[in-house]
Amino acid sequence: MSFNTFGHLFRFTSFGESHGAAIGCVVDGCPPRIPVTAEEIQVFLDKRRPGQSRFTTQRQEPDAVKILSGVFTDEATGQQVTTGTPIMLLIENVDQRSKDYSEIKDKYRPGHAGFAYDVKYGINDYRGGGRSSARETAARVAAGAIARKIVPGLVVRGALVQMGPHKIDRSRWDWAEVDKNPFFCPDPVQAKFYEEYLDGVRKSGSSIGAVIEIVAEGVPSGLGAPIYAKLDGDIAGALMGINAVKGVEIGDGFAVAELSGEDNADEMRMGNDGKPLFLSNHAGGVLGGISTGQAIVARFAVKPTSSILTPRKTVDRYGTNTELFTKGRHDPCVGIRAVPIGEAMVACVIADHYLMHRGQVGESLPWPFEKR
Amino acid sequence: MSFNTFGHLFRFTSFGESHGAAIGCVVDGCPPRIPVTAEEIQVFLDKRRPGQSRFTTQRQEPDAVKILSGVFTDEATGQQVTTGTPIMLLIENVDQRSKDYSEIKDKYRPGHAGFAYDVKYGINDYRGGGRSSARETAARVAAGAIARKIVPGLVVRGALVQMGPHKIDRSRWDWAEVDKNPFFCPDPVQAKFYEEYLDGVRKSGSSIGAVIEIVAEGVPSGLGAPIYAKLDGDIAGALMGINAVKGVEIGDGFAVAELSGEDNADEMRMGNDGKPLFLSNHAGGVLGGISTGQAIVARFAVKPTSSILTPRKTVDRYGTNTELFTKGRHDPCVGIRAVPIGEAMVACVIADHYLMHRGQVGESLPWPFEKR
Amino acid sequence: MSFNTFGHLFRFTSFGESHGAAIGCVVDGCPPRIPVTAEEIQVFLDKRRPGQSRFTTQRQEPDAVKILSGVFTDEATGQQVTTGTPIMLLIENVDQRSKDYSEIKDKYRPGHAGFAYDVKYGINDYRGGGRSSARETAARVAAGAIARKIVPGLVVRGALVQMGPHKIDRSRWDWAEVDKNPFFCPDPVQAKFYEEYLDGVRKSGSSIGAVIEIVAEGVPSGLGAPIYAKLDGDIAGALMGINAVKGVEIGDGFAVAELSGEDNADEMRMGNDGKPLFLSNHAGGVLGGISTGQAIVARFAVKPTSSILTPRKTVDRYGTNTELFTKGRHDPCVGIRAVPIGEAMVACVIADHYLMHRGQVGESLPWPFEKR
Amino acid sequence: MSFNTFGHLFRFTSFGESHGAAIGCVVDGCPPRIPVTAEEIQVFLDKRRPGQSRFTTQRQEPDAVKILSGVFTDEATGQQVTTGTPIMLLIENVDQRSKDYSEIKDKYRPGHAGFAYDVKYGINDYRGGGRSSARETAARVAAGAIARKIVPGLVVRGALVQMGPHKIDRSRWDWAEVDKNPFFCPDPVQAKFYEEYLDGVRKSGSSIGAVIEIVAEGVPSGLGAPIYAKLDGDIAGALMGINAVKGVEIGDGFAVAELSGEDNADEMRMGNDGKPLFLSNHAGGVLGGISTGQAIVARFAVKPTSSILTPRKTVDRYGTNTELFTKGRHDPCVGIRAVPIGEAMVACVIADHYLMHRGQVGESLPWPFEKR
C-alpha cells in the first residue's frame, strides 16, 4: 500500500515525480476563512528552492505555486480566504533537463532509493530520482506555509547546527543570522567557516551530512493525542520521513542517556502571569506526548547525498556487478535545504494536533484549577 | 482527539490505567490461521514484567494475559489459531497497592506527564501515573508477540547498549548474553559493571538514562509505504512514542552528519545466491523508506525516570509553588524494561508493512529483472 | 484486512464472538469530564437484550456491562466522569448453552454469513454465528450510550414502522407508545396487531423482515465532512453495517424518485427566533452531506433471520449438497432488536461529526451573516 | 474537519469547485505495473460529461483528463503503466460562463447545499454550486476508471431503472441497450417513453427523480472487512455520498421487509465447476459484509435537482425572507448522469476491498475444504 497522505485532521496528499509534469499536494481539513495567497506560500518555497547559491544543486526551478481550489474572496474583507474545502497546490516542473539517463537508468546509486523502489514496485521512474527525489518536499513546504497560519501565535523556525563534524557555538545563536547566509546557520562565525569548508567538499565532488534544529514557539499546551499519536511521536515520524534523515531528537535527545533523574527534571514555578514556568527544557516542550507550553525543540540528522563523483561498487537492475559515480547537478550538503522542510513538517504536525485537540477536548478547563 | 490505535492494517487499540481494573488491547487485522496461545504471548510479557530483579520496580504484577476473542481451534491441526477477527488481550491489574496518594495527587512530578494530562483533559487518574504509566506498554508487548508470528522468518531482538555515559563494547556483542543479565546487555563485561553502577544509582534514590538497540533480521525487501508511511518514519514514530524516549536513530543515525558521501554509501555486489549483497549497512536496512532486505537497525534513548528521592521544585494543580520527591517503588533505569517494548513496536511496524505491501503490490516482480 | 473500528474522532473498536468468553468495545476519543456510569449504559443494553418477550430469542444474557478504564472520580463533583482516555466496556457471555453444534458446524445456513467467513478466512467460529452474530451489536449499543452524552441536547429515538407488509399508520405515531409494546412500535393499534401476526410467524417456525426509523433531534447545523464523510453517507454506511440490513433511506428516501423538483424543495422562512425555518423535511435534515438543524430522519430495512424451521437446500464446508433447518432459540423478527442498535449507530455518527466539526471549524460564524 | 479522501488502501483525494480553475483527484495505493492511459479514463468521463443530449445540462465541458504523475513507460512492453506512486488526474474547467451570480449569490436554493455550506464554513463558493456541485463527481469517475483495472475480471455496469414513477420492465432488460439511449436505460421501450416524458419535465422547467441500479460481476468471494468496513456498508456509504442520493439498497433492499425467512434464503448447491451455486440472489452478493462470489447488486435513488423555474420560498444569507427560481442550464433528471458515477464508486469500493483482503488474508484457503 502506498500512503502519500500526511496528517490526521489537517492533512495533505502529495503527488509528482522529479521529472514529471508537475508536483504538488492537496491540503485537506484546513479551517475556513483563513487568509491565504500564493505569494505567502511562495516565500517558503523560495527558501527551499534549488539554485540559489553554489552550495545547492544548480537545477533551475522557479517552484512557482498556483492555488487551484479551496479559496474564495471573503466579501466582508475582500481578502482571498480558505473555504474549508481542499486546497490544491500545483507546482509545474520546468527544468527537466533532457539529459542522458543511460548511466543511472539501470545502475543503482549506493545509498539511494532506486534499488528499493525497483524491488518493491518492479518499476521505477528513475529520472532525477522520480518519486523519491527531494523535489517532492516542495509540496510539504507549501502545505507547511498554510499550516503555520492555523495556530494563532505559532512561530516555527529552523537552523543548521552542524555540518560534518563542525557544530555551531550555541552561545552565538542569533536567529537574525539564519537568513543572512546560504546555510540557515544561526552562528555567523561558523557560517563563515562553512563557506570555505563546503567549497572544499563541493570541489572534490563529495558530499557531507548535517544536523538541523527546529524550534516551535507559541505552541498551546495540551496538544498531543496519546498514546499512539503523541505530539513527539508524530514529530519524530514526520522528520524521519524527510529524505536522507537518519536520526531524530526531542529536547535533550540522546544526551538524556547520560542524565540523572535530578538533572533531567524540568523544575516548575508559577510565573507572574499565572502560568506555569519551567526552569529548564530538557523535555523539549513535550511530556507524556502532550505539549506543555514550552518551546518545542527537535533535531534531525541528514546524511550526505549519495550523488558523488567518486566511483562506488554497485549492481544494475539485471544483477550485474558494476561501478557508478554521479555527474551533474547535486547538493554537496542536502541538509541545508532540509531546514525549511523540517520547519514545514513540524508546523503541519502542530496544526494537525491543534485541530485534533479542539475536536476532542474543545475548550480546555482553565489551569490552575480552582480548589474546592 | 485521542488516538489509542497503533498501525494501519495490523493494528491494536490499547486501554487501561496503571491502577485501574485492567489493561490490554484489541489486536485487529491479524491474518487468519496463525497459531497463537496465551503462553507464547506470556513469554514476552515476562521479559517486561516488573519485580524480577532489584533493578526494576518492586511492584508485583503477574501480567497474566488472557485471550478473550479472535482464536478458535483449527479442526485440521487441533491447534488454537487466529480467525481473522479481533483478538482481545486482557491483563488484570493485581498489585494496585492501596497506597497513600495524597502527596502526588496534587503535585506535579517534574518531567512527568501528570501536568500535561491535567492541562489537556482537566482531569487525570494520577494513581501510579494512570494512563501515562509505562504499565500500558504491557499491551504493546502482547500485541508484538502476535506481530512476530505474521512475517515468516522475522527475528526481532533488542539490547541495552548504553547506561548513563557507559556504552558497551560492540566487539563483545553476544546475543546469547542478553538473557543472562538483568539489563538485556549483550556485552557480559559491561553487564557486570552495570550491576555495580546501577546499585549505586538505586541506593542514592536517583535514576539514569539508557540507549537501546533493536535489530530486525529476516525483513523482506520492499516493505514501506512512501512517502508518509515510510518504514523508518513509522519505526521512528513508534519508538519515540514509547514512554520516556527522547531520541531515535536508524542505521548510523546522528553519526551520518559527520560522514562523507563516499563513507556513507553502502556498496553493492551480487551475492552467490542471486541476491544483492550490501558491503555495509550505514542505512540500517532502509532506503527511501523501503526495506532493502538488510537487517533493520534502530536505536532509541530513554530518559531517567522522574521518580527520584531528591526533592525538586514544582507546582501543584492549584497553582502553588511547592517541592516534591517520590517515595516508593520505582525503576532506577526504565531503559532496561524498554528493551522488550522496543522489540514489540518494531515487530508491529514490520508486520503492519508486510500486510500493506502484500495488499498494494501483491507478489513483487522477481529481482533481478530479466533484460529484454 | 479486518476493520473493527467505527468512527473517525469518536470511535470504538469492538471484539468478541457469540459464544466466546466476552464481547465488548474500547471507546476512544470521548471528550473528558463527561459523567458516565455503567448503569446509564445498561439502560440501553437492556432495551436490546434478548429474552425479554416471546418475540425475541430466548437466550438468557444479562448483558451486564463493566467499565474497565477511562473513567475517574471528578473531585469537584464526586461524579464518575470520562478522562479522555480509552473507555473499555466489557460484557461477559453467560448463556453459552453447551449445545450440540454438529448440525450447523459444517452446513451453511442459506442467507447466513457462515459461508462467507469460511471462504474469506478459511476458518470460522461457527458457535452461535461467532463474530457475525448480532450479539456483537451489544458493543455498539454500549458505545452509543456514551455517544449520546457528547452532543448537548441530542435526542436519538427509533421505532419499528413496518413488519412484513404491515406498515404503521403515521397519523397515530406516539413516541410514548414505543416503550409500551415489545416491538418498539409507535402506533398502538398496529402494535396490537403485530402481537398476533408475529405469534403466527413464530409458531410456524418462520421469520419476517421489518423497517426501522431513527429520528435524531437537537442535531446542530453544520455537521458533516464533505465530500467522502458526509453525514448522510456515514449514517448510511453505519446502518447498512448492522446485521441483516439491506436498505437505507434518508428523509424521503426512495420516494424521491417520484418527486418533482417543486415537491422536493424544502422551502425556507426565517423563524421568530432568528433561526431558519424549513417548511418541510424531504431532505431528512441533511443537505450536501451537512446537517441543516432539522431532525435527521433515517430508515433501514432488516431482512428476516435465516434461522427457520423449514429445511432449505445448502452445501457443507466440504462441498457436499445437503439440507438444513435451524432448531432452537431465534428471533422471529430480528428487526425488533435492531431499533436500539440503529439508534446507537446514528448517535455515534453524530457524536463523531460533532467532534470533527469542532476540530476543523471551531466556532462557526453566527448565521444569518451581517451585511456589509 | 473535511474528508475529501475516499477509500482505505485504494484511495483517492478529490479537489476543485465547479467554477474554479480545475477539478481532479490524486489516486493513491494503486498497484504498480497496471497499464493506464488518459484515453481509457476519458471513455468513462465522456459518459458522465454534460451537454451530450437535450436531457442534460448544456454546459460545455470537454472534461479532458491529464495524468500528471504516477505513470511511466514499462521498458519490457513499451506501455504506459502505473508505478505504485500517486496518480494525479487533472481536469481543467473550461466553460465557466461568466454569468450573473447576483441572484443566487445571496439566496439559498431550497434543497440545495448552499445553506449548509454557509452555516458550516461561514463562506461558500456559490458559483455553480462550488464544491457541492455534481461537477466534483468527474473526479470519482476518473478514479473509478483506474479502479476497474485492478481486479481481474471485474465488470461493473449501471442502468437507470426508474424515472419519476415509471419503472422499467425487467423482463426487457438488455445491457446492450444502455448505451443506445440518452438515459442509460436497459429497457428500449421504456427508454422511448422517457424521451417524451422528460421532454415534458424539461419544458415545464421542472425536474424529476430516478433510481439507478449497479451490477458488479466477477467479484471474487471473500471481499469485505467486517464489522465496520463491510463491503455492503462501504458501498452504501459510497452511493449515499453521491450528490442528491437519498436511498440505497443491496439485493432485495427494502423489499426484504416483506419477505419470510423461507423466501429470503438463497439456497445453495455445488456447481459442476466445483464452485458454490446460489439458486437466487436476494442478498445481492454479500453475506455478513463479505462478497459471496455472486453478482453484487445495488440500487440508489436520486432526488430531482433543486434548480427549477418555479419560484420557491426561501431566505437569503442575511436572514431575509425571499423567493427564488433558477434560470439557465440544468439537468431535468440528474439521476441520468449518476449512472457512471455509481459505477465508479462501486468499482472503487471493490478495488479497495480487493487490496485489503489481499493484505490481511493473502491467498485464501481453497474452498471447499478438504475433510480430515
mmCIF file with all atom_site columns, C-alpha atoms in Angstrom, chain C residues 110-217:
data_model
loop_
_atom_site.group_PDB
_atom_site.id
_atom_site.type_symbol
_atom_site.label_atom_id
_atom_site.label_alt_id
_atom_site.label_comp_id
_atom_site.label_asym_id
_atom_site.label_entity_id
_atom_site.label_seq_id
_atom_site.pdbx_PDB_ins_code
_atom_site.Cartn_x
_atom_site.Cartn_y
_atom_site.Cartn_z
_atom_site.occupancy
_atom_site.B_iso_or_equiv
_atom_site.pdbx_formal_charge
_atom_site.auth_seq_id
_atom_site.auth_comp_id
_atom_site.auth_asym_id
_atom_site.auth_atom_id
_atom_site.pdbx_PDB_model_num
ATOM 1   C CA . PRO C 1 110 ? -28.676 -20.063 3.445  1.00 0.00 ? 110 PRO C CA 1
ATOM 2   C CA . GLY C 1 111 ? -28.584 -16.302 3.867  1.00 0.00 ? 111 GLY C CA 1
ATOM 3   C CA . HIS C 1 112 ? -26.191 -16.525 6.807  1.00 0.00 ? 112 HIS C CA 1
ATOM 4   C CA . ALA C 1 113 ? -22.615 -15.236 6.982  1.00 0.00 ? 113 ALA C CA 1
ATOM 5   C CA . GLY C 1 114 ? -21.086 -18.633 7.769  1.00 0.00 ? 114 GLY C CA 1
ATOM 6   C CA . PHE C 1 115 ? -20.206 -19.421 4.158  1.00 0.00 ? 115 PHE C CA 1
ATOM 7   C CA . ALA C 1 116 ? -18.685 -16.000 3.593  1.00 0.00 ? 116 ALA C CA 1
ATOM 8   C CA . TYR C 1 117 ? -16.486 -16.183 6.700  1.00 0.00 ? 117 TYR C CA 1
ATOM 9   C CA . ASP C 1 118 ? -15.273 -19.618 5.682  1.00 0.00 ? 118 ASP C CA 1
ATOM 10  C CA . VAL C 1 119 ? -14.460 -18.507 2.160  1.00 0.00 ? 119 VAL C CA 1
ATOM 11  C CA . LYS C 1 120 ? -12.670 -15.381 3.390  1.00 0.00 ? 120 LYS C CA 1
ATOM 12  C CA . TYR C 1 121 ? -10.753 -16.623 6.396  1.00 0.00 ? 121 TYR C CA 1
ATOM 13  C CA . GLY C 1 122 ? -10.600 -20.391 5.876  1.00 0.00 ? 122 GLY C CA 1
ATOM 14  C CA . ILE C 1 123 ? -11.843 -20.809 9.438  1.00 0.00 ? 123 ILE C CA 1
ATOM 15  C CA . ASN C 1 124 ? -14.941 -19.701 11.324 1.00 0.00 ? 124 ASN C CA 1
ATOM 16  C CA . ASP C 1 125 ? -16.099 -19.796 14.914 1.00 0.00 ? 125 ASP C CA 1
ATOM 17  C CA . TYR C 1 126 ? -19.482 -21.221 13.978 1.00 0.00 ? 126 TYR C CA 1
ATOM 18  C CA . ARG C 1 127 ? -20.859 -21.360 17.521 1.00 0.00 ? 127 ARG C CA 1
ATOM 19  C CA . GLY C 1 128 ? -23.943 -19.174 17.556 1.00 0.00 ? 128 GLY C CA 1
ATOM 20  C CA . GLY C 1 129 ? -22.709 -17.296 14.493 1.00 0.00 ? 129 GLY C CA 1
ATOM 21  C CA . GLY C 1 130 ? -19.380 -16.409 16.077 1.00 0.00 ? 130 GLY C CA 1
ATOM 22  C CA . ARG C 1 131 ? -18.229 -12.938 15.111 1.00 0.00 ? 131 ARG C CA 1
ATOM 23  C CA . SER C 1 132 ? -21.096 -12.423 12.666 1.00 0.00 ? 132 SER C CA 1
ATOM 24  C CA . SER C 1 133 ? -23.689 -12.926 15.407 1.00 0.00 ? 133 SER C CA 1
ATOM 25  C CA . ALA C 1 134 ? -25.953 -9.993  16.229 1.00 0.00 ? 134 ALA C CA 1
ATOM 26  C CA . ARG C 1 135 ? -24.583 -10.430 19.730 1.00 0.00 ? 135 ARG C CA 1
ATOM 27  C CA . GLU C 1 136 ? -21.720 -8.130  18.660 1.00 0.00 ? 136 GLU C CA 1
ATOM 28  C CA . THR C 1 137 ? -24.193 -5.281  18.400 1.00 0.00 ? 137 THR C CA 1
ATOM 29  C CA . ALA C 1 138 ? -24.376 -5.072  22.196 1.00 0.00 ? 138 ALA C CA 1
ATOM 30  C CA . ALA C 1 139 ? -20.968 -3.398  21.938 1.00 0.00 ? 139 ALA C CA 1
ATOM 31  C CA . ARG C 1 140 ? -22.419 -0.807  19.556 1.00 0.00 ? 140 ARG C CA 1
ATOM 32  C CA . VAL C 1 141 ? -25.313 -0.101  21.864 1.00 0.00 ? 141 VAL C CA 1
ATOM 33  C CA . ALA C 1 142 ? -22.913 0.404   24.759 1.00 0.00 ? 142 ALA C CA 1
ATOM 34  C CA . ALA C 1 143 ? -20.768 2.790   22.712 1.00 0.00 ? 143 ALA C CA 1
ATOM 35  C CA . GLY C 1 144 ? -23.878 4.595   21.586 1.00 0.00 ? 144 GLY C CA 1
ATOM 36  C CA . ALA C 1 145 ? -24.905 5.204   25.178 1.00 0.00 ? 145 ALA C CA 1
ATOM 37  C CA . ILE C 1 146 ? -21.717 7.225   25.611 1.00 0.00 ? 146 ILE C CA 1
ATOM 38  C CA . ALA C 1 147 ? -22.092 8.957   22.254 1.00 0.00 ? 147 ALA C CA 1
ATOM 39  C CA . ARG C 1 148 ? -25.491 10.285  23.286 1.00 0.00 ? 148 ARG C CA 1
ATOM 40  C CA . LYS C 1 149 ? -23.864 12.250  26.102 1.00 0.00 ? 149 LYS C CA 1
ATOM 41  C CA . ILE C 1 150 ? -21.400 14.112  23.896 1.00 0.00 ? 150 ILE C CA 1
ATOM 42  C CA . VAL C 1 151 ? -23.689 16.385  21.901 1.00 0.00 ? 151 VAL C CA 1
ATOM 43  C CA . PRO C 1 152 ? -25.662 18.684  24.212 1.00 0.00 ? 152 PRO C CA 1
ATOM 44  C CA . GLY C 1 153 ? -29.385 18.472  23.543 1.00 0.00 ? 153 GLY C CA 1
ATOM 45  C CA . LEU C 1 154 ? -29.187 15.498  21.216 1.00 0.00 ? 154 LEU C CA 1
ATOM 46  C CA . VAL C 1 155 ? -32.105 13.063  21.354 1.00 0.00 ? 155 VAL C CA 1
ATOM 47  C CA . VAL C 1 156 ? -31.964 9.951   19.180 1.00 0.00 ? 156 VAL C CA 1
ATOM 48  C CA . ARG C 1 157 ? -35.010 7.712   19.095 1.00 0.00 ? 157 ARG C CA 1
ATOM 49  C CA . GLY C 1 158 ? -36.044 4.781   16.964 1.00 0.00 ? 158 GLY C CA 1
ATOM 50  C CA . ALA C 1 159 ? -39.193 2.925   16.141 1.00 0.00 ? 159 ALA C CA 1
ATOM 51  C CA . LEU C 1 160 ? -40.345 -0.064  14.134 1.00 0.00 ? 160 LEU C CA 1
ATOM 52  C CA . VAL C 1 161 ? -42.514 1.263   11.308 1.00 0.00 ? 161 VAL C CA 1
ATOM 53  C CA . GLN C 1 162 ? -43.160 -1.868  9.286  1.00 0.00 ? 162 GLN C CA 1
ATOM 54  C CA . MET C 1 163 ? -43.271 -5.606  9.949  1.00 0.00 ? 163 MET C CA 1
ATOM 55  C CA . GLY C 1 164 ? -43.729 -7.844  6.955  1.00 0.00 ? 164 GLY C CA 1
ATOM 56  C CA . PRO C 1 165 ? -46.067 -5.999  4.617  1.00 0.00 ? 165 PRO C CA 1
ATOM 57  C CA . HIS C 1 166 ? -47.756 -4.209  7.521  1.00 0.00 ? 166 HIS C CA 1
ATOM 58  C CA . LYS C 1 167 ? -46.796 -0.550  7.879  1.00 0.00 ? 167 LYS C CA 1
ATOM 59  C CA . ILE C 1 168 ? -47.808 1.575   10.811 1.00 0.00 ? 168 ILE C CA 1
ATOM 60  C CA . ASP C 1 169 ? -50.305 4.406   10.459 1.00 0.00 ? 169 ASP C CA 1
ATOM 61  C CA . ARG C 1 170 ? -48.143 7.506   10.851 1.00 0.00 ? 170 ARG C CA 1
ATOM 62  C CA . SER C 1 171 ? -51.071 9.599   11.962 1.00 0.00 ? 171 SER C CA 1
ATOM 63  C CA . ARG C 1 172 ? -51.100 7.522   15.141 1.00 0.00 ? 172 ARG C CA 1
ATOM 64  C CA . TRP C 1 173 ? -47.353 7.984   15.830 1.00 0.00 ? 173 TRP C CA 1
ATOM 65  C CA . ASP C 1 174 ? -46.788 8.422   19.543 1.00 0.00 ? 174 ASP C CA 1
ATOM 66  C CA . TRP C 1 175 ? -43.240 8.181   20.892 1.00 0.00 ? 175 TRP C CA 1
ATOM 67  C CA . ALA C 1 176 ? -44.634 7.317   24.300 1.00 0.00 ? 176 ALA C CA 1
ATOM 68  C CA . GLU C 1 177 ? -46.025 4.086   22.883 1.00 0.00 ? 177 GLU C CA 1
ATOM 69  C CA . VAL C 1 178 ? -42.634 2.826   21.741 1.00 0.00 ? 178 VAL C CA 1
ATOM 70  C CA . ASP C 1 179 ? -41.626 1.518   25.143 1.00 0.00 ? 179 ASP C CA 1
ATOM 71  C CA . LYS C 1 180 ? -45.042 0.081   25.913 1.00 0.00 ? 180 LYS C CA 1
ATOM 72  C CA . ASN C 1 181 ? -45.011 -2.802  23.468 1.00 0.00 ? 181 ASN C CA 1
ATOM 73  C CA . PRO C 1 182 ? -42.401 -5.455  22.687 1.00 0.00 ? 182 PRO C CA 1
ATOM 74  C CA . PHE C 1 183 ? -41.924 -4.126  19.135 1.00 0.00 ? 183 PHE C CA 1
ATOM 75  C CA . PHE C 1 184 ? -40.782 -0.537  19.725 1.00 0.00 ? 184 PHE C CA 1
ATOM 76  C CA . CYS C 1 185 ? -43.837 0.382   17.679 1.00 0.00 ? 185 CYS C CA 1
ATOM 77  C CA . PRO C 1 186 ? -45.133 3.970   17.918 1.00 0.00 ? 186 PRO C CA 1
ATOM 78  C CA . ASP C 1 187 ? -48.597 3.026   16.666 1.00 0.00 ? 187 ASP C CA 1
ATOM 79  C CA . PRO C 1 188 ? -50.510 1.285   19.471 1.00 0.00 ? 188 PRO C CA 1
ATOM 80  C CA . VAL C 1 189 ? -53.120 -0.156  17.145 1.00 0.00 ? 189 VAL C CA 1
ATOM 81  C CA . GLN C 1 190 ? -50.612 -1.726  14.827 1.00 0.00 ? 190 GLN C CA 1
ATOM 82  C CA . ALA C 1 191 ? -48.571 -2.927  17.823 1.00 0.00 ? 191 ALA C CA 1
ATOM 83  C CA . LYS C 1 192 ? -51.590 -4.899  18.955 1.00 0.00 ? 192 LYS C CA 1
ATOM 84  C CA . PHE C 1 193 ? -51.882 -6.406  15.515 1.00 0.00 ? 193 PHE C CA 1
ATOM 85  C CA . TYR C 1 194 ? -48.147 -7.253  15.359 1.00 0.00 ? 194 TYR C CA 1
ATOM 86  C CA . GLU C 1 195 ? -48.536 -9.341  18.508 1.00 0.00 ? 195 GLU C CA 1
ATOM 87  C CA . GLU C 1 196 ? -50.916 -11.705 16.825 1.00 0.00 ? 196 GLU C CA 1
ATOM 88  C CA . TYR C 1 197 ? -49.139 -11.550 13.498 1.00 0.00 ? 197 TYR C CA 1
ATOM 89  C CA . LEU C 1 198 ? -45.703 -12.356 14.880 1.00 0.00 ? 198 LEU C CA 1
ATOM 90  C CA . ASP C 1 199 ? -47.090 -15.129 17.032 1.00 0.00 ? 199 ASP C CA 1
ATOM 91  C CA . GLY C 1 200 ? -48.180 -16.763 13.829 1.00 0.00 ? 200 GLY C CA 1
ATOM 92  C CA . VAL C 1 201 ? -44.755 -16.330 12.274 1.00 0.00 ? 201 VAL C CA 1
ATOM 93  C CA . ARG C 1 202 ? -43.074 -17.646 15.383 1.00 0.00 ? 202 ARG C CA 1
ATOM 94  C CA . LYS C 1 203 ? -45.275 -20.689 15.773 1.00 0.00 ? 203 LYS C CA 1
ATOM 95  C CA . SER C 1 204 ? -44.762 -21.655 12.147 1.00 0.00 ? 204 SER C CA 1
ATOM 96  C CA . GLY C 1 205 ? -41.011 -21.581 12.733 1.00 0.00 ? 205 GLY C CA 1
ATOM 97  C CA . SER C 1 206 ? -40.650 -18.871 10.121 1.00 0.00 ? 206 SER C CA 1
ATOM 98  C CA . SER C 1 207 ? -39.284 -15.327 10.318 1.00 0.00 ? 207 SER C CA 1
ATOM 99  C CA . ILE C 1 208 ? -40.133 -11.960 8.832  1.00 0.00 ? 208 ILE C CA 1
ATOM 100 C CA . GLY C 1 209 ? -38.474 -8.661  7.874  1.00 0.00 ? 209 GLY C CA 1
ATOM 101 C CA . ALA C 1 210 ? -39.070 -5.153  9.179  1.00 0.00 ? 210 ALA C CA 1
ATOM 102 C CA . VAL C 1 211 ? -38.348 -1.476  8.644  1.00 0.00 ? 211 VAL C CA 1
ATOM 103 C CA . ILE C 1 212 ? -36.957 0.732   11.403 1.00 0.00 ? 212 ILE C CA 1
ATOM 104 C CA . GLU C 1 213 ? -36.966 4.532   11.536 1.00 0.00 ? 213 GLU C CA 1
ATOM 105 C CA . ILE C 1 214 ? -34.464 6.577   13.504 1.00 0.00 ? 214 ILE C CA 1
ATOM 106 C CA . VAL C 1 215 ? -35.092 10.241  14.292 1.00 0.00 ? 215 VAL C CA 1
ATOM 107 C CA . ALA C 1 216 ? -32.354 12.446  15.723 1.00 0.00 ? 216 ALA C CA 1
ATOM 108 C CA . GLU C 1 217 ? -33.450 15.769  17.170 1.00 0.00 ? 217 GLU C CA 1
#
